[in-house]
Amino acid sequence: MTLSVNGKSHAAEPRPGQCLRTFLRELGWFGVKKGCDAGDCGACTVLIDGEPVHSCIFPAYRAENRAVTTIEGLATNGEPHPMQQAFLQAQGYQCGFCTPGMIMTAASLNQSQRQDLAWALKGNICRCTGYGAIEDAIRGVCEVEEAEAGSACGRSVAAPAGPAVVSGGARYTLDIAPPGLLHLKLLRSPHAHARIKSIRKDAALSVPGVRAVLTWEDAPRKLYSSARHEDESGDPDDTAVLDNVVRFIGQRVAAVIAESEAAAEAGCRKLEVDYDLLPAVFDPEAAMQPGAPILHDKGPEARIDSAGRNIVAEVHSHIGNVEEGFAEADVVHEATYVTPRVQHAHLETHCAIGWFDESRRLNIRSSTQTPFLTRRALCGIFGLDPANVRVFCERVGGGFGAKQEMLVEDIVALAVIKTGAPVKLEFTREEQFIGATTRHPMRVRIKAGARRDGRLTAMQMHIVSNTGAYGNHGRFVLYHACGESFAVYRCDNKKIDAVVVYTNTVPSGAFRGYGLPQTNLAVESAMDELARSIGMDPIAFRAHNVVRPGDPMVSTGAAEGADVQYGSYGLDQCLALVKEALDRDGRNPPPSPDWLVGQGIALGMIDTIPPSGHFSDTSAALGADGRYELIVGTAEFGNGTNTVHRQIAATVLGATMDSIRVLQSDTDHGGHDTGAFGSTGTVVAGLATQRAAQALRDGIVTFAAEHAGGAPAEWTVVAGAVVRAGRRISLPALFEAARAKGHRLLATGKSTGTPRSVAFNVQGFRIAVNKRTGAIKILRSVHAADAGRVINPMQCRGQVEGGVAQSLGAALYEEMVLDDCGRVINPTFRNYHLPQFGDVPRTEVLFADTSDSVGPFGAKSMSESPYNPVAAALGNALADATGIRFSTIPFKPDRIFHAIVEKFGTA
């Protein structure tokens, strides 16, 4: 058939049943993305004769003799479309994976449709931004600032990657098409717990196009953890590339490699597997009981605290005497708070392409937050020399912790090793729900007491965390859950008992906040209840009890966080900013007698860097053209590091942003980087960049002095040159002079992740609750952040807005539901309810005025922490409105309605 794509005529025949999305990508239009393949997310949006359609559900044959426009064809005569320019001016993107589809929809809107963006954008999902910047772009708001040479830090400069993102030119993991590429599909277990007796391959191998079938007998038997940490000693070795025991519905059983995805899927359907079914356990409390099925019958070498009780790790610790503290209390609050499984829902699913290069080096191109640690793991599993393995990523389409996990690279590496051919694996959206990882579900029982003068007397928590079938991040998420949410309050008597437990359910893993949001809900709810019980303002109660500079930050152990310090302190400012914002216009009257109005706040503290070492190397060099080249290991996945590192280097070197080139996240570049997780892209990797740039600057002035005379201190590096007392040497000339003497102007910087500082966040809500339906309407959302010196205010505000929106999704809608057999029953966006444009309020973002002594240029981390206090603040506003304490999230209308009816009766 013939169709026109971006003004170019194509004569090609789609396969029977092929959708337009895959057809366009096969023609080389990689700006058309896959987020769901179900018409739910809009990442694949294109225009057909000027009208937006989701190409993943649009049959390719229907495009015959029609004009198709993708993001690559939206520009005119090389000039960006006005909507593309608007998204640049407002930076209406973060990871950028949804951006092509979002722009295509926005560009098609008329003025009438723009008046109701909630309706107009209901078919497009963004997981990163919180939609505020997207609305600004469509409304024509310009947020981008220019920066003079040497003054980039502190300015809302545009992301250098922006033009590629908005034009469809940014390359994500699968936006290449190597010749001879094979496709890998996974057969997944239909049983929660079973031993594989046999797998018959013959029928699968007879499918035309199938090249290989891999089972546990073809894979290394070495056990490892899918979690990626610099220090692996706390991660249990309980995982195999392919195992002969399956422990949850959705675990991979076999891999089929074929010449097409269709052939690989057909091969999976032809595999014949005999299972010996084993008893399963789905509740963590039941899993710890005597006689419960044991999931991992392994010895101490696996680093499982109590395999016979299904306990991955446990914490039992205290300071003071909580019994005496509760006896001293005038009021006590005790309740159990429940948080469910939540999916990361990054729009780019887990995926990787692997191949051997001409030197027989294994190359893995992956959507990962940890290329260096993933290479280390692959070398350990397959017995490879690190020099013979390259792991890298280009732009990553979101992560939120999920890609601090090795879920595809190992099986792709095995397939490449076995076949010798390039191999691709891309998770479907359903596989993200059933075969990847989730947030840890937790039950947190808290007991807290206070005197009538407002002083806390005792705090006690009992935590049961469900790690699912594998322990990957279970230990360290538990440790973190026991940390800052407790340590932020001064109290002489504290006690924690906590366990993380195996069950035959989809594994949990790293998720934004890393355990703190779950315990923060319990602690901050308890603080509100205590304050109300003694008639004290909740903000004043917190101000009376929070740690202040000089106070030890102690959860339950005096030695914990020995390298954590108050690099700066802005919690008092954050509390005051939120109070002032909520008080500014007074309490909103109820919209009608059917509505109840309330407001609430919650706070959070977080260590700015994870413990146990987080390392980052940067190299900086002067190039022949007078521009600088940075090589950094950390990945860009919407966290803004690609921009911030340029800002840091440009400020140190007195340069403009466009004079800095950045190469990142590739093990072949040398050095090492622990990974883009734990909010370290700025405070750890950025510090390495600052040190490398400072060393390069010193090297430049030293060489200039040697070359042209004077002392190094007399020379200054400015934009494009070095200057001294009226003499100016251009940087290209200096480069040539250095090269002539066999000298390269190159420097390195290193950061080790210690010491660490603390960041603070306070969220406030004013809400209305409908007594007839249980619906919540957010009237006001305000968030104050102690981010130190904010290097890029626009980007940092976007991180806060996105974190609040994502956390609101977990607080109001999101919940992975499992049936009695452990099967996920809502593995699609349509049945999971991610927040859409109309679900998310605008959040007023306010920054404390601080400068940190630890981070680069006084900056603190701010990627994870905005997420943490949101659910608790919403729960406190809900309690204020209704007088009812809801202890289970999400706060769904049916749960609220039934409680309101029980309290107030029916109207």
mmCIF file of C-alpha atoms in Angstrom, residues 576-771:
data_model
loop_
_atom_site.group_PDB
_atom_site.id
_atom_site.type_symbol
_atom_site.label_atom_id
_atom_site.label_comp_id
_atom_site.label_asym_id
_atom_site.label_seq_id
_atom_site.Cartn_x
_atom_site.Cartn_y
_atom_site.Cartn_z
ATOM 1 C CA ALA A 576 6.366 28.617 58.033
ATOM 2 C CA LEU A 577 6.049 28.832 54.247
ATOM 3 C CA VAL A 578 3.298 26.217 54.108
ATOM 4 C CA LYS A 579 1.433 27.773 57.024
ATOM 5 C CA GLU A 580 1.600 31.209 55.431
ATOM 6 C CA ALA A 581 0.397 29.872 52.087
ATOM 7 C CA LEU A 582 -2.549 28.009 53.611
ATOM 8 C CA ASP A 583 -3.473 31.009 55.772
ATOM 9 C CA ARG A 584 -3.127 33.475 52.918
ATOM 10 C CA ASP A 585 -6.703 33.253 51.644
ATOM 11 C CA GLY A 586 -8.335 31.744 54.723
ATOM 12 C CA ARG A 587 -10.305 28.547 54.788
ATOM 13 C CA ASN A 588 -12.438 28.003 51.729
ATOM 14 C CA PRO A 589 -16.132 27.719 52.503
ATOM 15 C CA PRO A 590 -17.719 24.404 51.504
ATOM 16 C CA PRO A 591 -18.846 24.434 47.837
ATOM 17 C CA SER A 592 -22.285 23.300 49.070
ATOM 18 C CA PRO A 593 -23.818 21.618 52.154
ATOM 19 C CA ASP A 594 -22.810 18.273 50.639
ATOM 20 C CA TRP A 595 -19.128 19.065 51.082
ATOM 21 C CA LEU A 596 -16.853 19.010 54.128
ATOM 22 C CA VAL A 597 -13.692 21.143 54.074
ATOM 23 C CA GLY A 598 -10.425 20.474 55.883
ATOM 24 C CA GLN A 599 -6.720 21.044 55.654
ATOM 25 C CA GLY A 600 -3.636 19.176 56.733
ATOM 26 C CA ILE A 601 0.134 19.127 56.491
ATOM 27 C CA ALA A 602 2.927 16.604 56.830
ATOM 28 C CA LEU A 603 6.676 16.868 56.818
ATOM 29 C CA GLY A 604 9.543 14.676 55.753
ATOM 30 C CA MET A 605 13.293 14.493 56.246
ATOM 31 C CA ILE A 606 15.634 12.514 54.024
ATOM 32 C CA ASP A 607 19.364 11.908 53.952
ATOM 33 C CA THR A 608 20.586 13.489 50.723
ATOM 34 C CA ILE A 609 22.740 10.477 49.813
ATOM 35 C CA PRO A 610 22.236 6.733 50.443
ATOM 36 C CA PRO A 611 24.514 5.054 53.000
ATOM 37 C CA SER A 612 27.269 2.480 52.366
ATOM 38 C CA GLY A 613 29.044 4.427 49.668
ATOM 39 C CA HIS A 614 27.897 6.093 46.462
ATOM 40 C CA PHE A 615 30.735 6.865 44.083
ATOM 41 C CA SER A 616 30.985 8.995 40.983
ATOM 42 C CA ASP A 617 33.805 9.973 38.645
ATOM 43 C CA THR A 618 33.830 12.840 36.160
ATOM 44 C CA SER A 619 36.469 13.833 33.665
ATOM 45 C CA ALA A 620 36.631 17.272 32.088
ATOM 46 C CA ALA A 621 38.777 18.237 29.128
ATOM 47 C CA LEU A 622 39.373 21.171 26.832
ATOM 48 C CA GLY A 623 38.744 20.378 23.177
ATOM 49 C CA ALA A 624 40.394 21.672 20.011
ATOM 50 C CA ASP A 625 37.423 23.908 19.267
ATOM 51 C CA GLY A 626 37.670 25.592 22.656
ATOM 52 C CA ARG A 627 34.659 23.780 24.014
ATOM 53 C CA TYR A 628 34.731 21.566 27.065
ATOM 54 C CA GLU A 629 33.893 17.891 27.217
ATOM 55 C CA LEU A 630 32.456 16.295 30.362
ATOM 56 C CA ILE A 631 32.316 12.556 30.809
ATOM 57 C CA VAL A 632 29.951 11.552 33.595
ATOM 58 C CA GLY A 633 28.654 8.137 34.558
ATOM 59 C CA THR A 634 25.222 9.047 35.885
ATOM 60 C CA ALA A 635 22.173 8.531 33.664
ATOM 61 C CA GLU A 636 19.583 11.026 32.428
ATOM 62 C CA PHE A 637 16.031 9.770 32.887
ATOM 63 C CA GLY A 638 14.133 12.960 33.589
ATOM 64 C CA ASN A 639 16.144 13.926 36.662
ATOM 65 C CA GLY A 640 17.814 16.809 34.833
ATOM 66 C CA THR A 641 21.435 15.749 35.324
ATOM 67 C CA ASN A 642 22.369 16.421 31.708
ATOM 68 C CA THR A 643 21.459 20.079 32.271
ATOM 69 C CA VAL A 644 22.700 20.502 35.842
ATOM 70 C CA HIS A 645 26.162 19.100 35.115
ATOM 71 C CA ARG A 646 26.555 21.576 32.281
ATOM 72 C CA GLN A 647 25.445 24.377 34.607
ATOM 73 C CA ILE A 648 27.964 23.373 37.265
ATOM 74 C CA ALA A 649 30.845 23.099 34.802
ATOM 75 C CA ALA A 650 29.910 26.307 32.986
ATOM 76 C CA THR A 651 29.803 28.226 36.263
ATOM 77 C CA VAL A 652 33.201 26.952 37.413
ATOM 78 C CA LEU A 653 34.832 27.521 34.012
ATOM 79 C CA GLY A 654 33.277 30.933 33.350
ATOM 80 C CA ALA A 655 31.698 29.445 30.257
ATOM 81 C CA THR A 656 28.399 29.445 28.443
ATOM 82 C CA MET A 657 26.136 26.408 28.494
ATOM 83 C CA ASP A 658 26.594 25.722 24.783
ATOM 84 C CA SER A 659 30.345 25.380 25.254
ATOM 85 C CA ILE A 660 29.904 22.261 27.389
ATOM 86 C CA ARG A 661 29.466 18.850 25.789
ATOM 87 C CA VAL A 662 28.366 15.942 27.987
ATOM 88 C CA LEU A 663 28.921 12.248 27.431
ATOM 89 C CA GLN A 664 27.278 10.090 30.038
ATOM 90 C CA SER A 665 26.192 6.671 31.267
ATOM 91 C CA ASP A 666 28.560 4.459 29.286
ATOM 92 C CA THR A 667 31.026 2.057 30.886
ATOM 93 C CA ASP A 668 33.352 2.471 27.895
ATOM 94 C CA HIS A 669 33.984 6.075 28.887
ATOM 95 C CA GLY A 670 35.971 4.930 31.887
ATOM 96 C CA GLY A 671 35.711 5.868 35.529
ATOM 97 C CA HIS A 672 32.890 4.589 37.674
ATOM 98 C CA ASP A 673 29.450 5.670 38.793
ATOM 99 C CA THR A 674 27.317 3.840 41.333
ATOM 100 C CA GLY A 675 24.146 4.905 39.573
ATOM 101 C CA ALA A 676 21.378 7.447 39.158
ATOM 102 C CA PHE A 677 19.373 6.537 42.230
ATOM 103 C CA GLY A 678 18.900 7.846 45.742
ATOM 104 C CA SER A 679 18.676 11.411 44.365
ATOM 105 C CA THR A 680 22.434 11.457 43.763
ATOM 106 C CA GLY A 681 22.612 12.868 40.235
ATOM 107 C CA THR A 682 23.325 16.363 41.559
ATOM 108 C CA VAL A 683 24.741 15.952 45.069
ATOM 109 C CA VAL A 684 27.165 13.110 44.297
ATOM 110 C CA ALA A 685 27.779 13.085 40.539
ATOM 111 C CA GLY A 686 27.414 16.864 40.417
ATOM 112 C CA LEU A 687 30.039 17.270 43.119
ATOM 113 C CA ALA A 688 32.415 15.115 41.059
ATOM 114 C CA THR A 689 31.730 17.402 38.098
ATOM 115 C CA GLN A 690 32.369 20.501 40.177
ATOM 116 C CA ARG A 691 35.698 19.068 41.358
ATOM 117 C CA ALA A 692 36.698 18.016 37.829
ATOM 118 C CA ALA A 693 35.842 21.456 36.453
ATOM 119 C CA GLN A 694 37.786 23.178 39.242
ATOM 120 C CA ALA A 695 40.795 20.959 38.589
ATOM 121 C CA LEU A 696 40.573 21.656 34.854
ATOM 122 C CA ARG A 697 40.325 25.390 35.496
ATOM 123 C CA ASP A 698 43.413 25.188 37.690
ATOM 124 C CA GLY A 699 45.205 23.187 35.022
ATOM 125 C CA ILE A 700 44.326 25.737 32.340
ATOM 126 C CA VAL A 701 45.613 28.726 34.283
ATOM 127 C CA THR A 702 48.731 26.811 35.315
ATOM 128 C CA PHE A 703 49.521 25.962 31.706
ATOM 129 C CA ALA A 704 48.694 29.496 30.588
ATOM 130 C CA ALA A 705 51.234 30.799 33.100
ATOM 131 C CA GLU A 706 53.862 28.329 31.886
ATOM 132 C CA HIS A 707 53.114 29.161 28.264
ATOM 133 C CA ALA A 708 52.759 32.936 28.420
ATOM 134 C CA GLY A 709 54.249 34.009 31.735
ATOM 135 C CA GLY A 710 52.924 35.289 35.016
ATOM 136 C CA ALA A 711 51.597 33.388 37.984
ATOM 137 C CA PRO A 712 48.637 31.027 37.674
ATOM 138 C CA ALA A 713 46.651 33.198 40.081
ATOM 139 C CA GLU A 714 46.987 36.104 37.645
ATOM 140 C CA TRP A 715 45.157 34.231 34.879
ATOM 141 C CA THR A 716 41.380 33.891 34.688
ATOM 142 C CA VAL A 717 39.336 31.527 32.593
ATOM 143 C CA VAL A 718 36.491 33.318 30.831
ATOM 144 C CA ALA A 719 34.175 32.428 27.973
ATOM 145 C CA GLY A 720 36.339 31.170 25.127
ATOM 146 C CA ALA A 721 39.667 32.373 26.506
ATOM 147 C CA VAL A 722 42.095 32.879 29.367
ATOM 148 C CA VAL A 723 42.998 36.448 30.252
ATOM 149 C CA ARG A 724 45.684 38.263 32.254
ATOM 150 C CA ALA A 725 46.283 41.964 32.558
ATOM 151 C CA GLY A 726 44.792 42.748 29.188
ATOM 152 C CA ARG A 727 46.299 39.755 27.400
ATOM 153 C CA ARG A 728 43.848 37.271 25.944
ATOM 154 C CA ILE A 729 44.594 33.763 24.658
ATOM 155 C CA SER A 730 41.730 31.968 22.988
ATOM 156 C CA LEU A 731 40.999 28.487 24.257
ATOM 157 C CA PRO A 732 41.558 26.883 20.817
ATOM 158 C CA ALA A 733 44.973 28.553 20.726
ATOM 159 C CA LEU A 734 45.745 27.351 24.231
ATOM 160 C CA PHE A 735 44.705 23.843 23.267
ATOM 161 C CA GLU A 736 47.099 23.918 20.286
ATOM 162 C CA ALA A 737 49.912 25.217 22.448
ATOM 163 C CA ALA A 738 49.354 22.414 24.928
ATOM 164 C CA ARG A 739 49.163 19.794 22.198
ATOM 165 C CA ALA A 740 52.417 21.061 20.694
ATOM 166 C CA LYS A 741 54.084 20.369 24.041
ATOM 167 C CA GLY A 742 52.483 16.933 24.350
ATOM 168 C CA HIS A 743 50.212 18.110 27.124
ATOM 169 C CA ARG A 744 46.475 17.481 27.322
ATOM 170 C CA LEU A 745 44.311 19.814 29.360
ATOM 171 C CA LEU A 746 42.329 17.176 31.206
ATOM 172 C CA ALA A 747 41.247 16.731 34.815
ATOM 173 C CA THR A 748 39.160 14.353 36.872
ATOM 174 C CA GLY A 749 36.900 14.692 39.865
ATOM 175 C CA LYS A 750 35.614 12.125 42.296
ATOM 176 C CA SER A 751 32.858 12.026 44.887
ATOM 177 C CA THR A 752 32.454 9.259 47.439
ATOM 178 C CA GLY A 753 28.997 10.076 48.792
ATOM 179 C CA THR A 754 30.169 11.106 52.243
ATOM 180 C CA PRO A 755 29.581 13.159 54.294
ATOM 181 C CA ARG A 756 25.826 13.347 53.804
ATOM 182 C CA SER A 757 23.362 16.104 54.561
ATOM 183 C CA VAL A 758 19.588 16.169 55.126
ATOM 184 C CA ALA A 759 16.804 17.729 53.076
ATOM 185 C CA PHE A 760 13.353 18.664 54.305
ATOM 186 C CA ASN A 761 9.927 18.842 52.665
ATOM 187 C CA VAL A 762 6.539 19.987 53.920
ATOM 188 C CA GLN A 763 3.285 19.385 52.025
ATOM 189 C CA GLY A 764 0.008 21.126 52.748
ATOM 190 C CA PHE A 765 -3.494 20.513 51.371
ATOM 191 C CA ARG A 766 -6.883 22.097 51.671
ATOM 192 C CA ILE A 767 -9.579 19.726 50.419
ATOM 193 C CA ALA A 768 -13.313 19.274 50.166
ATOM 194 C CA VAL A 769 -14.945 15.875 50.695
ATOM 195 C CA ASN A 770 -18.362 15.054 49.273
ATOM 196 C CA LYS A 771 -20.578 13.436 51.912
#
